[in-house]
Coordinates of C-alpha atoms in Angstrom, one line a residue:
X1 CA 18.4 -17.9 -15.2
X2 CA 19.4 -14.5 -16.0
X3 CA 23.0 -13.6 -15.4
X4 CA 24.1 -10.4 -13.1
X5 CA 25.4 -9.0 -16.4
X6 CA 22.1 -8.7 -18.2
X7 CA 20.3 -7.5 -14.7
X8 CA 22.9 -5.0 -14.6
X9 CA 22.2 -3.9 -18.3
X10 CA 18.7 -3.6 -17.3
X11 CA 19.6 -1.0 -14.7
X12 CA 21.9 1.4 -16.9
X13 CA 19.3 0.9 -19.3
X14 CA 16.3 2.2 -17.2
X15 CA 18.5 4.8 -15.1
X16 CA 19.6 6.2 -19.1
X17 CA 15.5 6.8 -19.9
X18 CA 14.8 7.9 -17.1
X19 CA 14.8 11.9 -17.8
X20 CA 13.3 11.5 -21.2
X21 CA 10.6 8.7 -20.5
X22 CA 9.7 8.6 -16.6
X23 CA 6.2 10.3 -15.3
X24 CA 3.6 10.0 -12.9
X25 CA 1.2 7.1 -13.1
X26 CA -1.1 7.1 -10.4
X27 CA -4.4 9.0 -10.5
X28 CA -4.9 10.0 -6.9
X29 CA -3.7 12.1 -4.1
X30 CA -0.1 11.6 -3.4
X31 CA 0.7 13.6 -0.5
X32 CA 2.7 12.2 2.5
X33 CA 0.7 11.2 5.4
X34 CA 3.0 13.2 8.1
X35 CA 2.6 16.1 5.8
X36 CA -1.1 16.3 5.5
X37 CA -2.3 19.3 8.3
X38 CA -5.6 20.3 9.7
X39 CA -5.9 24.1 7.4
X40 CA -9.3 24.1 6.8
X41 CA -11.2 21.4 4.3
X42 CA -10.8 22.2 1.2
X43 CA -13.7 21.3 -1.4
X44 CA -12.8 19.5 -4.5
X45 CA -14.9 17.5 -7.7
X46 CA -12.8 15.8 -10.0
X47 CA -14.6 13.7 -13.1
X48 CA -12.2 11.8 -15.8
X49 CA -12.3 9.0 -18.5
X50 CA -9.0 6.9 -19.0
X51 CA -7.9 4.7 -21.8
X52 CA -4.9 2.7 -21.5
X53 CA -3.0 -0.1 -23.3
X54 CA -0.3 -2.4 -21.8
X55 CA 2.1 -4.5 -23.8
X56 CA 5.4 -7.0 -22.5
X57 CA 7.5 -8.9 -24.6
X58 CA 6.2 -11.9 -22.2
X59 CA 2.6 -13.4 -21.1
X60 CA 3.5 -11.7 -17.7
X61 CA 3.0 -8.3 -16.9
X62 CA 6.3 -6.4 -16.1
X63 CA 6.0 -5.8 -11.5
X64 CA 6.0 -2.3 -11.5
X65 CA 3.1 -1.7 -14.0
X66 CA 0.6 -3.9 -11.4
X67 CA 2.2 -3.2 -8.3
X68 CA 0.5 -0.6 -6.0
X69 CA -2.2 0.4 -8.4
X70 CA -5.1 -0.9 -6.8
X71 CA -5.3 -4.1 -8.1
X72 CA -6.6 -2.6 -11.6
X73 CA -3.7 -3.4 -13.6
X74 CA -4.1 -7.4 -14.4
X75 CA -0.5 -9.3 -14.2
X76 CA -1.3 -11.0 -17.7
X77 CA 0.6 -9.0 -19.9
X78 CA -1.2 -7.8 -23.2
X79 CA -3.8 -5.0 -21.3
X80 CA -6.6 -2.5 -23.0
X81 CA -8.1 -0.8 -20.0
X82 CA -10.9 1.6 -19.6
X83 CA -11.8 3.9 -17.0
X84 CA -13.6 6.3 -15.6
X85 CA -14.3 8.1 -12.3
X86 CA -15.4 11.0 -10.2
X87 CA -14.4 12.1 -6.7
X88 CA -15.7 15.3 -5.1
X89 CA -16.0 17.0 -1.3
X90 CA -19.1 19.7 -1.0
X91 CA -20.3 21.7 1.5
X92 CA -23.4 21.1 3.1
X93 CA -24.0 25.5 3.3
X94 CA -23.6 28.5 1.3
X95 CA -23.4 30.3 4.6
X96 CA -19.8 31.4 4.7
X97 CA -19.4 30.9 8.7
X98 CA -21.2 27.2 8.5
X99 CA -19.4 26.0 5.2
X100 CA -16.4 25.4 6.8
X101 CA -17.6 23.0 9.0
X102 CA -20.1 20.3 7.5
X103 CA -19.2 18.5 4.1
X104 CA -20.1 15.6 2.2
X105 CA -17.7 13.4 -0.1
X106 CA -18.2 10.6 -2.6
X107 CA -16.1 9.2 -5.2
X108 CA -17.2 6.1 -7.9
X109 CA -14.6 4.8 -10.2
X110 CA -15.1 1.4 -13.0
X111 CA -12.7 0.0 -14.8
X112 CA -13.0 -2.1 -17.6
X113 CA -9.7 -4.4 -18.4
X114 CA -9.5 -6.7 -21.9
X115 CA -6.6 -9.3 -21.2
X116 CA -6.4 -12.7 -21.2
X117 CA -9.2 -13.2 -18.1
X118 CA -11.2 -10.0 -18.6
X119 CA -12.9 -8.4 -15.8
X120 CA -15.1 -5.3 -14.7
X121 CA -13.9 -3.9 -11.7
X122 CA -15.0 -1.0 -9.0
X123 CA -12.2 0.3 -7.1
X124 CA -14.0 2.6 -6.1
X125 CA -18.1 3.4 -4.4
X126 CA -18.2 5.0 -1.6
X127 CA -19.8 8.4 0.4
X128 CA -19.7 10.4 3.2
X129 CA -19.9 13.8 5.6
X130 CA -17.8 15.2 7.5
X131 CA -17.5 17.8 10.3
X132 CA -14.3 19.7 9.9
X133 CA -12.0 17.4 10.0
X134 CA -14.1 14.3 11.3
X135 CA -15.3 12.0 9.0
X136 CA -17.4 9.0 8.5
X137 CA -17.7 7.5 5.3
X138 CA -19.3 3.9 3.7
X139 CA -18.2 2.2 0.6
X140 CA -14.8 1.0 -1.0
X141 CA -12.2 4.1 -0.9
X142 CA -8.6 4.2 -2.1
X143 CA -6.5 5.5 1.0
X144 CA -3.0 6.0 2.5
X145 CA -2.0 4.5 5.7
X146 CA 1.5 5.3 7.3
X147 CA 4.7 7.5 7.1
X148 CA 6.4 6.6 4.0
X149 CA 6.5 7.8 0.1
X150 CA 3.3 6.7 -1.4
X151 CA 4.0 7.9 -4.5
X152 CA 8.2 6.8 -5.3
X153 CA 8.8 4.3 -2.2
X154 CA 8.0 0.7 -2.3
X155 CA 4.6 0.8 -0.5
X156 CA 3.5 0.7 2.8
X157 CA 4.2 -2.5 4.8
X158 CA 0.5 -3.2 6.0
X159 CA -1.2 -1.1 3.0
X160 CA 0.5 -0.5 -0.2
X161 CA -2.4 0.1 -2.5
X162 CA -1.6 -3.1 -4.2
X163 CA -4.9 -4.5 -4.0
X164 CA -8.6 -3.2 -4.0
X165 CA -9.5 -1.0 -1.6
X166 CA -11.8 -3.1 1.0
X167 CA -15.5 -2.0 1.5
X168 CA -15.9 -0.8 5.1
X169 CA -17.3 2.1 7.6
X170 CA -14.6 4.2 8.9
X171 CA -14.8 7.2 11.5
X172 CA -12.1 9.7 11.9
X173 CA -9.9 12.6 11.1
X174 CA -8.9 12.9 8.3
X175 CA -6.3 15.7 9.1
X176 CA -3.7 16.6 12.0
X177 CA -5.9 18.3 14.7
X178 CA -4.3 20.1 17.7
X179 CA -4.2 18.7 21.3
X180 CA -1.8 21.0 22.8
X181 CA -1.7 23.6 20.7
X182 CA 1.6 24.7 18.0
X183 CA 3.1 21.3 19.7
X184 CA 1.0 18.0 20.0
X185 CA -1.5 17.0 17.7
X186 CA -2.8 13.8 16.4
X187 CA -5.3 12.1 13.7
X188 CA -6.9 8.5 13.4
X189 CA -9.6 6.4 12.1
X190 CA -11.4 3.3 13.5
X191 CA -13.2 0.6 10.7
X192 CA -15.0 -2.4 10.3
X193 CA -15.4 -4.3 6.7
X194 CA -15.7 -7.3 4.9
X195 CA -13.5 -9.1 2.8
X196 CA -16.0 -10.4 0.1
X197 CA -14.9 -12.4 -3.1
X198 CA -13.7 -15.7 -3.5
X199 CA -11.0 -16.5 -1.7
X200 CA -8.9 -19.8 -2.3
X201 CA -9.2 -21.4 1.6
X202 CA -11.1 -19.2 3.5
X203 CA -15.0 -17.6 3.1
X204 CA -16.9 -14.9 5.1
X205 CA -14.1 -12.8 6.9
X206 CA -14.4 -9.8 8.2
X207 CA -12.1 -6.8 8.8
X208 CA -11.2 -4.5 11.5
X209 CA -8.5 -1.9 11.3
X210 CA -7.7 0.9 13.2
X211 CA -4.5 3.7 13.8
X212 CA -3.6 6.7 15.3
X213 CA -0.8 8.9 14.9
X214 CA 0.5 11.8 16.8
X215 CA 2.9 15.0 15.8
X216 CA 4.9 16.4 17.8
X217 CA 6.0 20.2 16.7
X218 CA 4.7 23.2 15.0
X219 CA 3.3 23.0 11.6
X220 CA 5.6 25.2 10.1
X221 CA 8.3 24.3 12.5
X222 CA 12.0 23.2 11.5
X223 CA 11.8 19.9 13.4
X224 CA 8.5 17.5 13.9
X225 CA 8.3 14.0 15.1
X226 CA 5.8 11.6 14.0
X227 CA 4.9 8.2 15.9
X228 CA 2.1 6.2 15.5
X229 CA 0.4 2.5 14.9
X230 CA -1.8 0.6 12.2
X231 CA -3.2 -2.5 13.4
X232 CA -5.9 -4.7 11.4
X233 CA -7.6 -7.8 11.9
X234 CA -9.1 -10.9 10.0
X235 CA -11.6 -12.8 11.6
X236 CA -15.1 -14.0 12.0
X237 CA -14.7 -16.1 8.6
X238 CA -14.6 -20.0 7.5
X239 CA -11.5 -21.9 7.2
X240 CA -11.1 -25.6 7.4
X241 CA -7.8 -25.0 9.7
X242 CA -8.3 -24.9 13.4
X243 CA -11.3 -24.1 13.6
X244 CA -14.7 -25.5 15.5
X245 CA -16.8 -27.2 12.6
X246 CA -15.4 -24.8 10.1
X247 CA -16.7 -21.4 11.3
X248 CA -13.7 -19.2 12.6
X249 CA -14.7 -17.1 16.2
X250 CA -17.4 -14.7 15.5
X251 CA -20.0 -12.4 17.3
X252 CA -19.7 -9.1 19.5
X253 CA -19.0 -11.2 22.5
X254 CA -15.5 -12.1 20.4
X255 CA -15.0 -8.2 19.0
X256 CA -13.1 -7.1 22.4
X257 CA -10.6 -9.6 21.5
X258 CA -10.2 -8.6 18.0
X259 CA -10.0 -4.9 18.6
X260 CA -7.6 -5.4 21.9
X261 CA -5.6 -8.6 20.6
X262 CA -6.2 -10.0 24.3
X263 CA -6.5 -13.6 24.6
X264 CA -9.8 -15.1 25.3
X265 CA -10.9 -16.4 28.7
X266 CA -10.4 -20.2 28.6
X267 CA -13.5 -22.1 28.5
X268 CA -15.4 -19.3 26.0
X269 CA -17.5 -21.2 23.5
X270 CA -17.3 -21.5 19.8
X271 CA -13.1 -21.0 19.8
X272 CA -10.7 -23.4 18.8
X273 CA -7.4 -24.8 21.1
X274 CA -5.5 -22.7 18.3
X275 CA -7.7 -19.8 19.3
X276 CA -7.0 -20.0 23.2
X277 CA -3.3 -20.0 22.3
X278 CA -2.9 -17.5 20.1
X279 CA -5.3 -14.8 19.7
X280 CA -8.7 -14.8 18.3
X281 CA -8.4 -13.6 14.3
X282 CA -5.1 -13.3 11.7
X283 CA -3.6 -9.6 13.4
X284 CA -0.9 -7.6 11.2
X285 CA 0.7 -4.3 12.8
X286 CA 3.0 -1.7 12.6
X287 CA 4.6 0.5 14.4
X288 CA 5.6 3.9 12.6
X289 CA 8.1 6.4 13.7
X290 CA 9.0 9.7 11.4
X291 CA 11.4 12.6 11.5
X292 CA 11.2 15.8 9.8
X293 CA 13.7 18.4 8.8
X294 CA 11.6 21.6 7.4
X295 CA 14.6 22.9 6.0
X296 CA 15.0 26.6 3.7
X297 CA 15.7 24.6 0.2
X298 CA 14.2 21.4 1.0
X299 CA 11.9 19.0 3.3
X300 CA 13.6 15.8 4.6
X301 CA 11.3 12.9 5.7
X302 CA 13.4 10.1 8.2
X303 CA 10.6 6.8 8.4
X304 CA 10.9 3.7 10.1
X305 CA 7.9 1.1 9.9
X306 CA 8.1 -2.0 12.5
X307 CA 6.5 -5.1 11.6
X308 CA 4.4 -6.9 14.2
X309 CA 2.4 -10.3 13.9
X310 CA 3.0 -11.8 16.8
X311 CA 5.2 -11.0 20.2
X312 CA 8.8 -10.7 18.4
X313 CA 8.9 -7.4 18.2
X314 CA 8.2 -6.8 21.7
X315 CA 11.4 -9.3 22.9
X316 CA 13.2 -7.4 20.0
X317 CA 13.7 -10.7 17.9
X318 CA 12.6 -9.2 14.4
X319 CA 13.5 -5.9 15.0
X320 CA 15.7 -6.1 12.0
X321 CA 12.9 -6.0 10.2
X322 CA 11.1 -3.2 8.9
X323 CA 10.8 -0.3 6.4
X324 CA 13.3 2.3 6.0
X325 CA 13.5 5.6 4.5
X326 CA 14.4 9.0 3.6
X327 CA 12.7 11.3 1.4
X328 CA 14.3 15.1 0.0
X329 CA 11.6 17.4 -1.4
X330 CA 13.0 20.8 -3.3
X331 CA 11.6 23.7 -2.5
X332 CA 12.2 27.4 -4.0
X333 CA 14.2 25.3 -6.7
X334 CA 14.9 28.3 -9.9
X335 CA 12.7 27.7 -12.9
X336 CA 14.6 25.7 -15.8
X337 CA 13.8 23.1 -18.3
X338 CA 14.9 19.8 -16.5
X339 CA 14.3 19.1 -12.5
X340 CA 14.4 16.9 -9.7
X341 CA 11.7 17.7 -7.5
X342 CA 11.7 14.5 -5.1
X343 CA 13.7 11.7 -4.5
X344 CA 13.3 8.8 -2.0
X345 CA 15.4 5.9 -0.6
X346 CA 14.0 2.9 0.9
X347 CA 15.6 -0.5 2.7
X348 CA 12.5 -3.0 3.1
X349 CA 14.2 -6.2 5.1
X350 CA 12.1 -9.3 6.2
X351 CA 14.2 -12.2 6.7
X352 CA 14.7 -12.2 10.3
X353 CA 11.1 -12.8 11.3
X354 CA 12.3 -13.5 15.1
X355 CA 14.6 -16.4 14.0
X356 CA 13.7 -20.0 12.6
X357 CA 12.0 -21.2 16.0
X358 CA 8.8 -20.9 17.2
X359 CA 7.8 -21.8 20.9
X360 CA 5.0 -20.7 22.5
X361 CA 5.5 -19.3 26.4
X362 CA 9.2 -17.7 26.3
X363 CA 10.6 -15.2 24.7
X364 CA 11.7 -17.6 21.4
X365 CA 8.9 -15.7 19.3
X366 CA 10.3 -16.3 15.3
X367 CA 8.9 -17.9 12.4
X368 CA 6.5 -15.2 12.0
X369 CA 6.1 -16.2 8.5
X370 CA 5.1 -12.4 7.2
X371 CA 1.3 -12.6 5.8
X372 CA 0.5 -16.4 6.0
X373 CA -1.7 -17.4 8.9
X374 CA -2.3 -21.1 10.0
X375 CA -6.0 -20.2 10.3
X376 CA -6.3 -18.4 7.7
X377 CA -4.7 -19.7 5.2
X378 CA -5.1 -17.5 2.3
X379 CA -3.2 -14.5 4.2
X380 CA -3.1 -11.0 3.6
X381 CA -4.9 -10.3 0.7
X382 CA -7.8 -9.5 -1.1
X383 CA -9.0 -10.6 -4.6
X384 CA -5.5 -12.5 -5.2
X385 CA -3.2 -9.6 -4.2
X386 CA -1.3 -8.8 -1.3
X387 CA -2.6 -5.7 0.6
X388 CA 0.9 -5.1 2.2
X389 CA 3.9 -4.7 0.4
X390 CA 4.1 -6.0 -3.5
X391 CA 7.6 -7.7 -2.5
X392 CA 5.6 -10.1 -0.3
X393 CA 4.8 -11.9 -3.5
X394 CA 1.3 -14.4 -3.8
X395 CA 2.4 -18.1 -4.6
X396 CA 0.1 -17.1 -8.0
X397 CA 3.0 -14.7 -9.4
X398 CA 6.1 -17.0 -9.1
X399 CA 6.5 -20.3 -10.6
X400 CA 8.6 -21.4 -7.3
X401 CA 8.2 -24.3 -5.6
X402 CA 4.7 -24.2 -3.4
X403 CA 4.3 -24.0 0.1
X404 CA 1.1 -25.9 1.0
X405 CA -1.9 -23.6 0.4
X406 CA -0.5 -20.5 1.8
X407 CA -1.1 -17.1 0.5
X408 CA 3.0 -16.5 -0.1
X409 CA 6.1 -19.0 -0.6
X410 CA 8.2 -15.7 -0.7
X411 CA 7.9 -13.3 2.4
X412 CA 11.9 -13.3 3.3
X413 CA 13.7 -10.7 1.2
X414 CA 15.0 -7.5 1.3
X415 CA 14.5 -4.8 -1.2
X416 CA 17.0 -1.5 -1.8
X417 CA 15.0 0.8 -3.8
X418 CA 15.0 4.4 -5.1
X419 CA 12.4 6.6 -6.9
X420 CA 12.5 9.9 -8.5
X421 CA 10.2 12.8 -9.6
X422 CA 10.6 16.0 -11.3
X423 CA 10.1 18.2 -14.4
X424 CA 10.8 18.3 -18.2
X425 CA 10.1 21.8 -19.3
X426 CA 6.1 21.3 -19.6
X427 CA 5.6 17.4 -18.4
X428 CA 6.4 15.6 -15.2
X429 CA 8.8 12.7 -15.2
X430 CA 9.2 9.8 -12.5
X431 CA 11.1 6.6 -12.1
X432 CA 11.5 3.8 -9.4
X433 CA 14.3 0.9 -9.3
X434 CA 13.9 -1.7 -7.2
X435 CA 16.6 -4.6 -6.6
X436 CA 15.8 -7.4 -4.0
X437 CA 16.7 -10.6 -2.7
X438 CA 14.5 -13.3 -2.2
X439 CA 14.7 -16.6 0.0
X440 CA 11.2 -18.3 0.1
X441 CA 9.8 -19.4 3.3
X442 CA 11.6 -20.7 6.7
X443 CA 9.6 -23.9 5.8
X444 CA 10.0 -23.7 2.2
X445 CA 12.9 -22.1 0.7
X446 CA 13.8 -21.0 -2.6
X447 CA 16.6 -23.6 -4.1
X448 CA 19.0 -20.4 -3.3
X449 CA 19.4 -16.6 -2.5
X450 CA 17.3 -15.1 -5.9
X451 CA 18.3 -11.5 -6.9
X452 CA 15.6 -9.7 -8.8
X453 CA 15.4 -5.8 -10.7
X454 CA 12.6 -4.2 -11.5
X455 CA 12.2 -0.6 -13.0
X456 CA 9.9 1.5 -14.4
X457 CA 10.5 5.0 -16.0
X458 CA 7.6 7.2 -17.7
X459 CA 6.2 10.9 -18.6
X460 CA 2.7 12.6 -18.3
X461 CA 2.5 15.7 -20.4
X462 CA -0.5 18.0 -20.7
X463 CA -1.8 18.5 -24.3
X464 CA -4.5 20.3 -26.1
X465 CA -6.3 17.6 -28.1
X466 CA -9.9 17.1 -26.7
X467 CA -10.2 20.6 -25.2
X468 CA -7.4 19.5 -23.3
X469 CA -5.8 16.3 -21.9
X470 CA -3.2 14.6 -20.6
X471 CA -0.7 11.8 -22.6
X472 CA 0.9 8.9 -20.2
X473 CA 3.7 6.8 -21.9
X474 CA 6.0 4.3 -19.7
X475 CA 8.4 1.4 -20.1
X476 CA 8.7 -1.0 -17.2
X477 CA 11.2 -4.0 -17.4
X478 CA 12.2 -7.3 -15.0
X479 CA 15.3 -8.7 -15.1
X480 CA 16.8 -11.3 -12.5
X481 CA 16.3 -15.1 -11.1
X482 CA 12.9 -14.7 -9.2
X483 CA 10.8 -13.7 -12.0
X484 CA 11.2 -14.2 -15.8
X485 CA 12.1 -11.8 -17.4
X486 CA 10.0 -8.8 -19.0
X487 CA 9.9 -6.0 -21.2
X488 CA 6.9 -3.8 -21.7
X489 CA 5.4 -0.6 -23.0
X490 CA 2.2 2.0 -21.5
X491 CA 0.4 4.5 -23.1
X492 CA -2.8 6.2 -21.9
X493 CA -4.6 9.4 -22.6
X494 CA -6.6 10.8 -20.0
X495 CA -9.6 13.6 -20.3
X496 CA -10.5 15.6 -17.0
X497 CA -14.2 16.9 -17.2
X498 CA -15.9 19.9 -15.3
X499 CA -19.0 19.1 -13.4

């Protein structure tokens, strides 16, 4: 085990490089959802090729080069990656009075990874049209969901972007739209997918997910408050566990339960005991709350993500739980050579979980064992990764004791954790250090309290070779009990075209 001296060293080491070596590793969009407004839809085409190479001083690849990147980053260390992609919004006219209402969007992206178990991937297929700010689209589509720091926070609690976006159809708006307006105004989508690949227990699920989020204040005001909820469901599948003959509930005389959470009517065929108890599919919530300061020299974000997968939350017993933040971003900051545009502070805690009991009809709602499920068995993920927070670990990625066939041996720990963007005369710089204690399961825990670090500083800089691109380099290390630890290098170059 690794000492708190050399997990310290680690730190001061990563915290030192930071200005020099940190940058901005993530291809897409980073915008915070309670910032995004309804202004008009902008059109867009982007086109670029990628080529990247990993290395760790270990066969494991260090966490915060593979967490929240789409599940395109493999955890096996030694990495050459290729990629390409294009995303792009149109207009439907060249009438200037019509082209700002009716658009189409599509977006394809493949990656190519040589490691140890090499694999073809497509994180991204999908199209779509839009009417202002409503929009259906088809396919598999990298998207935000939440208030939080996407870009220098820990992740999202329910989705992260730590695994591969899921293929579904989705409705909604994609923007703030105005119900009362200069005071109340809301967005929200509704979906259905499926959750294809092999998956270690289960087969054949399905996926509904749905949110809406509401604003209150004026879109340049001081002062705006966000609320809103995510909720998602996993059902309609195969699992060995609780089921009748195998086959999980399915049909659309089962999809009121699934999209309400009600209970089904005793007596309703093809459900399980288990599913007259509970509720009909594996459900995982949140409920998101926001404040924000529009202030003369900077923007300050207040978040709060509540975690609900059962009734605990509404008798209050996990409301320890949760995702905390605060986000400062400059504004009118004087031109010079170094900067700090952004920085974010986050708490994730998950221990509570409503307590160590679990009886059914009274308010003694705990054990809520964050991402495993009884029926299905194989949790909250998709292709092997967690969809939720990375801290919510897969039994795959720790060589901890196992806890039967579920998805995670690992989902009570907290996590204090800080990220950092700005400038370096002509390149952008970013960092994130995380530190977090892990405890295993209520039914299996780890053999004690496990304190982990893991940091990862980097630069992109714009340069002129190929008519112009841009250089990536990054250097990501573990250090602690949980993991073992790891030391490793990234370098990419990256070519934008014009289409």
């Amino acid at each position: 085990m690794t000492s708190l001296r050399s997990l310290f060293s680690a730190t001061l080491i990563l915290m030192a490089l930071a200005p020099a070596f940190s940058g901005n590793l993530y291809n897409i969009n980073t915008d915070q959802t309670a910032a995004n407004d309804t202004n008009g839809i902008t059109p867009y085409q982007n086109a670029w090729v990628e080529m990247a190479g990993y290395g760790a001083s270990t066969s494991r690849t260090p966490f915060w080069f593979h967490a929240n990147q789409w599940g395109i980053v493999p955890t096996s260390g030694q990495i050459f990656s290729l990629r390409a992609g294009v995303e792009a919004r149109k207009f439907l006219s060249k009438d200037t009075v019509a082209r700002s209402n009716w658009s189409v969007v599509y977006g394809a992206e493949l990656v190519g990874n040589a490691a140890k178990n090499s694999k073809f991937l497509i994180p991204q297929a999908y199209a779509g049209i839009a009417f202002k700010s409503f929009q259906l689209t088809i396919g598999r589509r990298k998207q935000y969901i939440g208030f939080n720091d996407h870009e220098l926070g820990t992740g999202s609690y329910m989705w992260s972007g730590n695994a591969l976006p899921v293929p579904r159809i989705q409705f909604g708006f994609e923007k703030y739209i105005p119900l009362v307006k200069n005071f109340i105004y809301f967005k929200g989508f509704y979906s259905d997918g499926l959750l294809d690949g092999k998956r270690p227990v289960t087969s054949d699920l399905k996926l509904h997910n749905k949110g809406l989020f509401v604003r209150l204040g004026r879109p340049t005001g001081t002062v705006q408050l966000h609320g809103g909820f995510n909720h998602a469901v996993q059902w309609g599948g195969k699992s060995p566990y609780f089921t009748v003959d195998g086959q999980m509930p399915h049909g659309i005389d089962k999809y009121w339960n699934v999209i309400t959470g009600f209970k089904p009517k005793k007596g309703t065929g093809g459900i399980s005991s288990f599913d007259e108890e509970n509720r009909i599919g594996n459900h995982v919530a949140s409920l998101d709350f926001g404040l924000e300061l529009n202030l003369k020299s900077v923007n300050i974000l207040f978040y709060r993500q509540n975690l609900i997968e059962d009734g605990s939350l509404f008798y209050l017993n996990n409301v320890k739980d949760g995702l905390n933040g605060v986000t400062f971003t400059m504004k009118n900051q004087e031109p010079k050579n170094l900067s700090l545009d952004r920085i974010t502070f986050e708490l994730l805690y998950t221990k509570s979980q409503g307590g160590s009991e679990a009886v059914d009809g009274n308010t003694i709602r705990g054990k809520d064992d964050y991402f495993n499920n009884a029926q299905v068995r194989d949790g909250w993920s998709y292709y092997g990764r967690g969809l939720g927070t990375p801290f919510i670990t897969p039994q795959s990625e720790n060589n901890w004791p196992r806890y039967a066939d579920f998805f995670t041996n690992n989902n009570r720990v907290w996590v204090i954790h800080s990220g950092m963007k700005g400038k370096w005369n002509s390149a952008v710089w970013l960092t994130k250090l995380s530190l977090s204690s892990n405890q295993g399961t209520y039914d299996q825990e780890l053999p004690n309290k496990m304190y982990q670090f893991s940091g990862i500083v980097g630069l992109e800089k714009p340069v002129n070779w190929l008519g112009g691109s841009i250089i990536k380099g990054a250097v990501s290390a573990d250090a602690g009990e949980f993991f073992d630890d790891s030391f490793g290098l990234m370098l990419s170059i990256r070519k934008n075209l014009s289409f």
